[in-house]
Amino acid sequence: MAVPALRSDAMNRTTRALATVTLLVALAVPLACGDDDGDVASTGTTIPSPTPSTTAAGATTTAGAPATTVRPTTTTTTATTAAAGNVIEVTVADGKVTGGGRKQVDKGEPLTLRVTSDEADELHVHGYDLAVDLEVGEPGEITFTPDAEGIFEVELEEAGLQLLELEVK
Amino acid sequence: MGRRLAAAGFVIGATLLAFAAPAAAHGIGGRSDLPLELWQFLYAAGAALVVSFLALRALWPEPRLTRASAGARVPFAIDVLAAVLGVALRVLGLVLWGVTIAAAWFGTENARDNFAPVLVYVVLWVGMQGASAVLGDVWRALSPFDTLALIARWVTTRRRPGRVIDPEDDGSVVWSHWPAVAGVVGFTWLELCYHRPDEPRVLAVVMTTYSVVVLAGAARFGRRWLRTGEAFAVLFGLLALLSPFFRDDRGRLRVRAPFSGLAALRARRGTVAFVCVLLGSTGFDGVSRTRWWQDVIGTNTGWDRTMINTVGLVWIIGIVTALYAAAAMGAAYLGGSEDRSAAPMRYVASLVPIALAYAVAHYFSLFMIEGQSAIALASDPFGKDWDLFGTATNVVDLAIVSSYTIAWVQVGAIVIGHIAGVVVAHDLAVEDLPVRQAVRSQYAMLAVMVAYTIGGLALLLGA
């Protein structure tokens, strides 16, 4: 229990701890990035991460063309954000959702959700708490300006079916 | 040695990280937080690791928490004031309980316009966890069950004096924490697995059933049973150990160092399971927000969705429990202790701050944002366009806390919870063992805490 011995042991330990942290940081970076790639691939919506896809005003994300579900790994790139008047279109048939997934939208940019369902239901944007009744086969629209950050569920209220998630940044 | 354990912890964290990727779901709301930035994750994980290694050498060689947990008395006037406040809280608790059950049964069926869901999932479950950790065991006064039991006792003793005798706390299953474990499993299942957790009529049935069962327990085993058998009392009681305020055996209000109350935790049978369910359910809440889990659920709705989530909840609770049990027994082994099976109970206090940290990290924004709708709904609990307090038109400000603040609260909570857990485990170890052995015994506990912390952060990274 000699004090000097403890000291040097502690020093040694600190050095080792620091080495471990450095190692972990080195390991974690590629791992985390790899995670994103794998995730995108698994949902079948592969787009190279930093590519801006929809830029034109009034750009429409049509059903079945999954161009908007990429999470960029870098912080500044808004990979999938469209300009003002962005429209997200979703179709529901036989309980299957086309055009869903995670959508990144810019805070403060007007946004229209257009949903067509083969069953009458209520379209509900959680958090913002916006709702509209859907008639069979008739597209229902909600237009609003998302002004609070976060991830928001959009679902068919009666069926309890999640259509998409809005990631507002 | 340390590096190998850290590596093991890292592998577990990395496994969770591999699953981590975005989405949303819990009892109420439908808004969830933006993912942490990678650099925030790395800073926090790095801080947790450094603290853990430093803790092995830098922490005190003598136990300190037990002595600190005795605390000091507060001025008499404040004690009296707190007692008066306690009576007011009893009235408030009873009124809220009555209004909430009535709203659930008779209010609008639209969950968003009914007071019951927000009161149960936000004010009670989340708000009271925070309040207990800061203010102490306020549930002791707020609990409508305890107040009803008190009234029942008063009525019966007046009619037939001297007839009420509480059975002894004989350490049997009834007096263990197992009944409370059943309660907390039921609650977290309803919140995180059941497909319609916010349906007012569902809540009505659940609240009524729970109240009847708990009151029957109190009638059979006495009022004291509400302290060990009622899930919310156990939960809030455990978290209150983190608070600086408490009442001693003679009912006097005292203050002590925050967290030191954990040294006074008396583990019963079932306490370990209770805390592990708590940690595991919050962990599953994180997992269920990942895109990976959303893919697993797919387009399943209704009971199919419930079943898949149930499997997920059981699975995560299992992982958390197995990791903890292995760590505690590992600590006993490394510390040269004979009785390894007692170790999980011995160290359970070290998990309590981590449970709070997870809850804060996951539910802080929910409380701040959804909690606001409680203000409006208090004026119109049944959704019938009343305006009792003039707050019915209060609009929820979704931007009340910025994403930036939320992210730092999350990271801060998890790192502080980790440090507190490490310190408490260390203090318990030096209480039992000579310092060298105690430090050695802590390798196992540290490894699992690092795993919990990195796993918890990874879920936030992928949220």
Tab-separated table of C-alpha atoms in Angstrom, chain A:
chain	number	residue	atom	x	y	z
A	1	MET	CA	0.000	0.000	0.000
A	2	ALA	CA	2.945	2.320	-0.573
A	3	VAL	CA	1.708	5.641	-1.818
A	4	PRO	CA	4.338	6.166	-4.555
A	5	ALA	CA	3.523	2.768	-5.991
A	6	LEU	CA	-0.130	3.687	-6.151
A	7	ARG	CA	0.708	6.942	-7.883
A	8	SER	CA	2.734	5.422	-10.680
A	9	ASP	CA	0.142	2.720	-11.065
A	10	ALA	CA	-2.497	5.387	-11.418
A	11	MET	CA	-0.427	7.225	-14.005
A	12	ASN	CA	0.027	4.064	-15.955
A	13	ARG	CA	-3.683	3.431	-15.758
A	14	THR	CA	-4.549	6.918	-16.925
A	15	THR	CA	-2.272	6.536	-19.921
A	16	ARG	CA	-3.924	3.272	-20.767
A	17	ALA	CA	-7.366	4.781	-20.350
A	18	LEU	CA	-6.499	7.594	-22.707
A	19	ALA	CA	-5.151	5.130	-25.224
A	20	THR	CA	-8.390	3.185	-24.979
A	21	VAL	CA	-10.494	6.266	-25.568
A	22	THR	CA	-8.432	7.187	-28.604
A	23	LEU	CA	-8.815	3.682	-29.938
A	24	LEU	CA	-12.568	3.747	-29.383
A	25	VAL	CA	-12.950	7.070	-31.124
A	26	ALA	CA	-10.972	5.735	-34.057
A	27	LEU	CA	-13.138	2.631	-34.176
A	28	ALA	CA	-16.468	4.316	-33.586
A	29	VAL	CA	-16.318	6.797	-36.448
A	30	PRO	CA	-16.276	4.331	-39.353
A	31	LEU	CA	-18.640	2.085	-37.463
A	32	ALA	CA	-21.253	4.779	-37.021
A	33	CYS	CA	-20.980	5.833	-40.630
A	34	GLY	CA	-21.220	2.243	-41.743
A	35	ASP	CA	-24.379	1.998	-39.718
A	36	ASP	CA	-26.054	4.691	-41.741
A	37	ASP	CA	-25.194	3.080	-45.029
A	38	GLY	CA	-26.445	-0.293	-43.905
A	39	ASP	CA	-29.634	1.245	-42.660
A	40	VAL	CA	-30.414	2.966	-45.907
A	41	ALA	CA	-29.675	-0.154	-47.886
A	42	SER	CA	-31.923	-2.227	-45.670
A	43	THR	CA	-34.900	0.002	-46.361
A	44	GLY	CA	-34.238	-0.205	-50.063
A	45	THR	CA	-33.811	3.502	-50.613
A	46	THR	CA	-30.160	3.790	-51.379
A	47	ILE	CA	-28.831	7.148	-52.303
A	48	PRO	CA	-25.244	8.231	-51.753
A	49	SER	CA	-25.468	10.108	-48.495
A	50	PRO	CA	-24.485	13.673	-49.330
A	51	THR	CA	-26.355	13.955	-52.620
A	52	PRO	CA	-29.034	16.610	-52.665
A	53	SER	CA	-31.933	15.004	-54.469
A	54	THR	CA	-34.912	17.286	-54.692
A	55	THR	CA	-34.141	20.935	-55.073
A	56	ALA	CA	-36.673	22.477	-57.397
A	57	ALA	CA	-39.592	24.418	-56.055
A	58	GLY	CA	-42.725	22.339	-55.978
A	59	ALA	CA	-40.740	19.148	-56.262
A	60	THR	CA	-42.917	16.138	-55.744
A	61	THR	CA	-41.874	12.935	-54.113
A	62	THR	CA	-44.073	10.522	-55.930
A	63	ALA	CA	-45.203	7.247	-54.515
A	64	GLY	CA	-42.834	4.398	-55.152
A	65	ALA	CA	-39.922	6.678	-55.925
A	66	PRO	CA	-38.245	6.594	-52.569
A	67	ALA	CA	-35.979	9.553	-53.034
A	68	THR	CA	-36.334	11.166	-49.670
A	69	THR	CA	-35.421	8.793	-46.898
A	70	VAL	CA	-31.724	9.380	-46.526
A	71	ARG	CA	-30.164	10.492	-43.293
A	72	PRO	CA	-27.058	12.432	-44.168
A	73	THR	CA	-24.035	11.546	-42.107
A	74	THR	CA	-22.658	15.027	-42.244
A	75	THR	CA	-24.357	17.740	-40.280
A	76	THR	CA	-24.679	20.532	-42.789
A	77	THR	CA	-25.882	18.707	-45.871
A	78	THR	CA	-29.620	18.723	-46.235
A	79	ALA	CA	-29.684	15.755	-48.500
A	80	THR	CA	-33.344	15.505	-49.266
A	81	THR	CA	-34.801	18.860	-48.572
A	82	ALA	CA	-36.831	20.523	-51.232
A	83	ALA	CA	-37.428	24.214	-51.593
A	84	ALA	CA	-40.639	26.064	-50.736
A	85	GLY	CA	-43.840	24.286	-51.617
A	86	ASN	CA	-42.410	20.833	-50.982
A	87	VAL	CA	-44.999	18.115	-51.499
A	88	ILE	CA	-44.885	14.630	-50.019
A	89	GLU	CA	-47.268	12.162	-51.588
A	90	VAL	CA	-48.261	8.868	-50.000
A	91	THR	CA	-50.629	6.156	-51.156
A	92	VAL	CA	-52.171	3.457	-48.986
A	93	ALA	CA	-53.643	0.314	-50.516
A	94	ASP	CA	-54.454	-2.944	-48.699
A	95	GLY	CA	-52.702	-1.693	-45.581
A	96	LYS	CA	-49.488	-1.127	-47.563
A	97	VAL	CA	-47.850	2.283	-47.617
A	98	THR	CA	-46.075	3.583	-50.711
A	99	GLY	CA	-43.931	6.676	-50.441
A	100	GLY	CA	-43.517	6.441	-46.648
A	101	GLY	CA	-40.437	6.300	-44.463
A	102	ARG	CA	-38.381	9.059	-42.890
A	103	LYS	CA	-38.645	12.414	-44.653
A	104	GLN	CA	-36.300	15.256	-43.873
A	105	VAL	CA	-37.788	18.701	-44.206
A	106	ASP	CA	-36.447	22.137	-43.413
A	107	LYS	CA	-37.870	24.052	-40.512
A	108	GLY	CA	-39.909	27.017	-41.759
A	109	GLU	CA	-40.422	25.692	-45.285
A	110	PRO	CA	-44.095	25.257	-46.263
A	111	LEU	CA	-45.000	21.629	-46.751
A	112	THR	CA	-47.934	19.754	-48.231
A	113	LEU	CA	-48.789	16.167	-47.338
A	114	ARG	CA	-51.025	14.527	-49.914
A	115	VAL	CA	-52.408	11.138	-48.946
A	116	THR	CA	-54.636	8.811	-50.910
A	117	SER	CA	-56.116	5.838	-49.086
A	118	ASP	CA	-58.331	2.972	-50.233
A	119	GLU	CA	-60.233	3.220	-46.978
A	120	ALA	CA	-61.865	6.196	-45.306
A	121	ASP	CA	-59.767	7.300	-42.346
A	122	GLU	CA	-58.297	10.347	-40.661
A	123	LEU	CA	-54.866	11.647	-41.604
A	124	HIS	CA	-53.080	12.903	-38.490
A	125	VAL	CA	-49.794	14.756	-38.098
A	126	HIS	CA	-48.726	14.158	-34.492
A	127	GLY	CA	-47.150	16.925	-32.446
A	128	TYR	CA	-48.457	19.667	-34.734
A	129	ASP	CA	-51.766	17.910	-34.194
A	130	LEU	CA	-53.190	18.546	-37.640
A	131	ALA	CA	-55.862	16.289	-39.042
A	132	VAL	CA	-58.001	15.887	-42.129
A	133	ASP	CA	-60.642	13.292	-43.020
A	134	LEU	CA	-59.840	11.055	-45.958
A	135	GLU	CA	-62.492	9.801	-48.382
A	136	VAL	CA	-61.980	6.525	-50.243
A	137	GLY	CA	-59.642	7.084	-53.181
A	138	GLU	CA	-59.720	10.872	-52.821
A	139	PRO	CA	-56.402	12.534	-52.071
A	140	GLY	CA	-56.498	14.445	-48.759
A	141	GLU	CA	-54.080	17.310	-48.167
A	142	ILE	CA	-52.572	19.022	-45.178
A	143	THR	CA	-50.486	22.112	-45.871
A	144	PHE	CA	-48.519	23.698	-43.054
A	145	THR	CA	-45.209	25.244	-42.159
A	146	PRO	CA	-43.263	23.053	-39.744
A	147	ASP	CA	-41.701	25.495	-37.309
A	148	ALA	CA	-40.593	23.203	-34.485
A	149	GLU	CA	-37.730	20.741	-34.691
A	150	GLY	CA	-38.066	17.052	-33.966
A	151	ILE	CA	-39.354	13.859	-35.511
A	152	PHE	CA	-43.096	13.700	-36.015
A	153	GLU	CA	-45.277	10.712	-36.802
A	154	VAL	CA	-47.848	10.954	-39.554
A	155	GLU	CA	-50.447	8.225	-39.380
A	156	LEU	CA	-53.864	6.988	-40.351
A	157	GLU	CA	-55.618	7.497	-37.029
A	158	GLU	CA	-58.340	4.842	-37.243
A	159	ALA	CA	-56.133	2.084	-38.618
A	160	GLY	CA	-53.249	3.044	-36.339
A	161	LEU	CA	-51.015	2.768	-39.397
A	162	GLN	CA	-47.870	4.901	-39.521
A	163	LEU	CA	-47.421	6.493	-42.955
A	164	LEU	CA	-44.207	8.403	-42.544
A	165	GLU	CA	-42.068	10.384	-40.177
A	166	LEU	CA	-41.201	14.025	-40.669
A	167	GLU	CA	-37.734	14.910	-39.485
A	168	VAL	CA	-37.890	18.678	-39.129
A	169	LYS	CA	-34.490	20.333	-38.825
